[in-house]
Amino acid sequence: EAVVSTLSTEAVVSTQSTGMPEHLGQADLVEEVHIGGGNKVVTITGCQSAARTCSILVQGSNKLITEEADRSIHDALCVIRCLVKNKNMIAGGGAPETELSIKLSQYAATLSGVESHCIKAFAESLEIVPFTLAENAGLSPINIVTELRNRHTLGEVFAGINVKKSCITNITEENVLQPLLVSISAITLASETVRAILKIDDIVNTR
């Protein structure tokens, strides 16, 4: 599929194809290249089509390193894809989740009954994002999240976790941003998962 996309041609399903022009592509050079360790790759250069594609070759000393590099590249490409779909950016560092948590908690206080408890629980669950971020950065999650919550309560909507300085700062001044679609997708998928679990009447233990 990658080759077909690069050459702007059509895949030949049968070996009995008559070789029509739409089934063929053009390139200046197709060669097999040795990349070390007995491995070989086929490179296609000088493509005549206007397609803009590329291949990323990942090498490492062991499988663990290459798999980790593959995951990092995949995450980066997913962020780019999100920006293509929705170009809006928001502050990072746990700032949007904290601000949303506070607003939902304030809204829950105006309600009563089951709805109030559900919205309050949803608001508290959003704090897992800054909590995890602080924990992964080697900081004290409880102290950081408490300070972050207080700063947002005072109106500092862009206050976020500054991993480099190990403190709470205006995260937009540090150019720590993230695509809006990432946060929307995460919250939407998490909510749908919880709803699916709550709809289950029985729990069956399986191996």
Coordinates of C-alpha atoms in Angstrom, one line a residue, residues 7 26-29 44-49:
L7 CA 4.0 6.0 -7.0
Q26 CA 7.7 5.6 -12.6
A27 CA 10.9 6.0 -10.5
D28 CA 14.5 6.9 -11.3
L29 CA 16.0 4.1 -9.3
I44 CA 12.7 3.7 -4.4
T45 CA 14.0 7.2 -5.3
G46 CA 13.2 9.7 -8.0
C47 CA 9.5 9.1 -8.0
Q48 CA 7.7 11.0 -10.8
S49 CA 4.4 11.3 -8.9

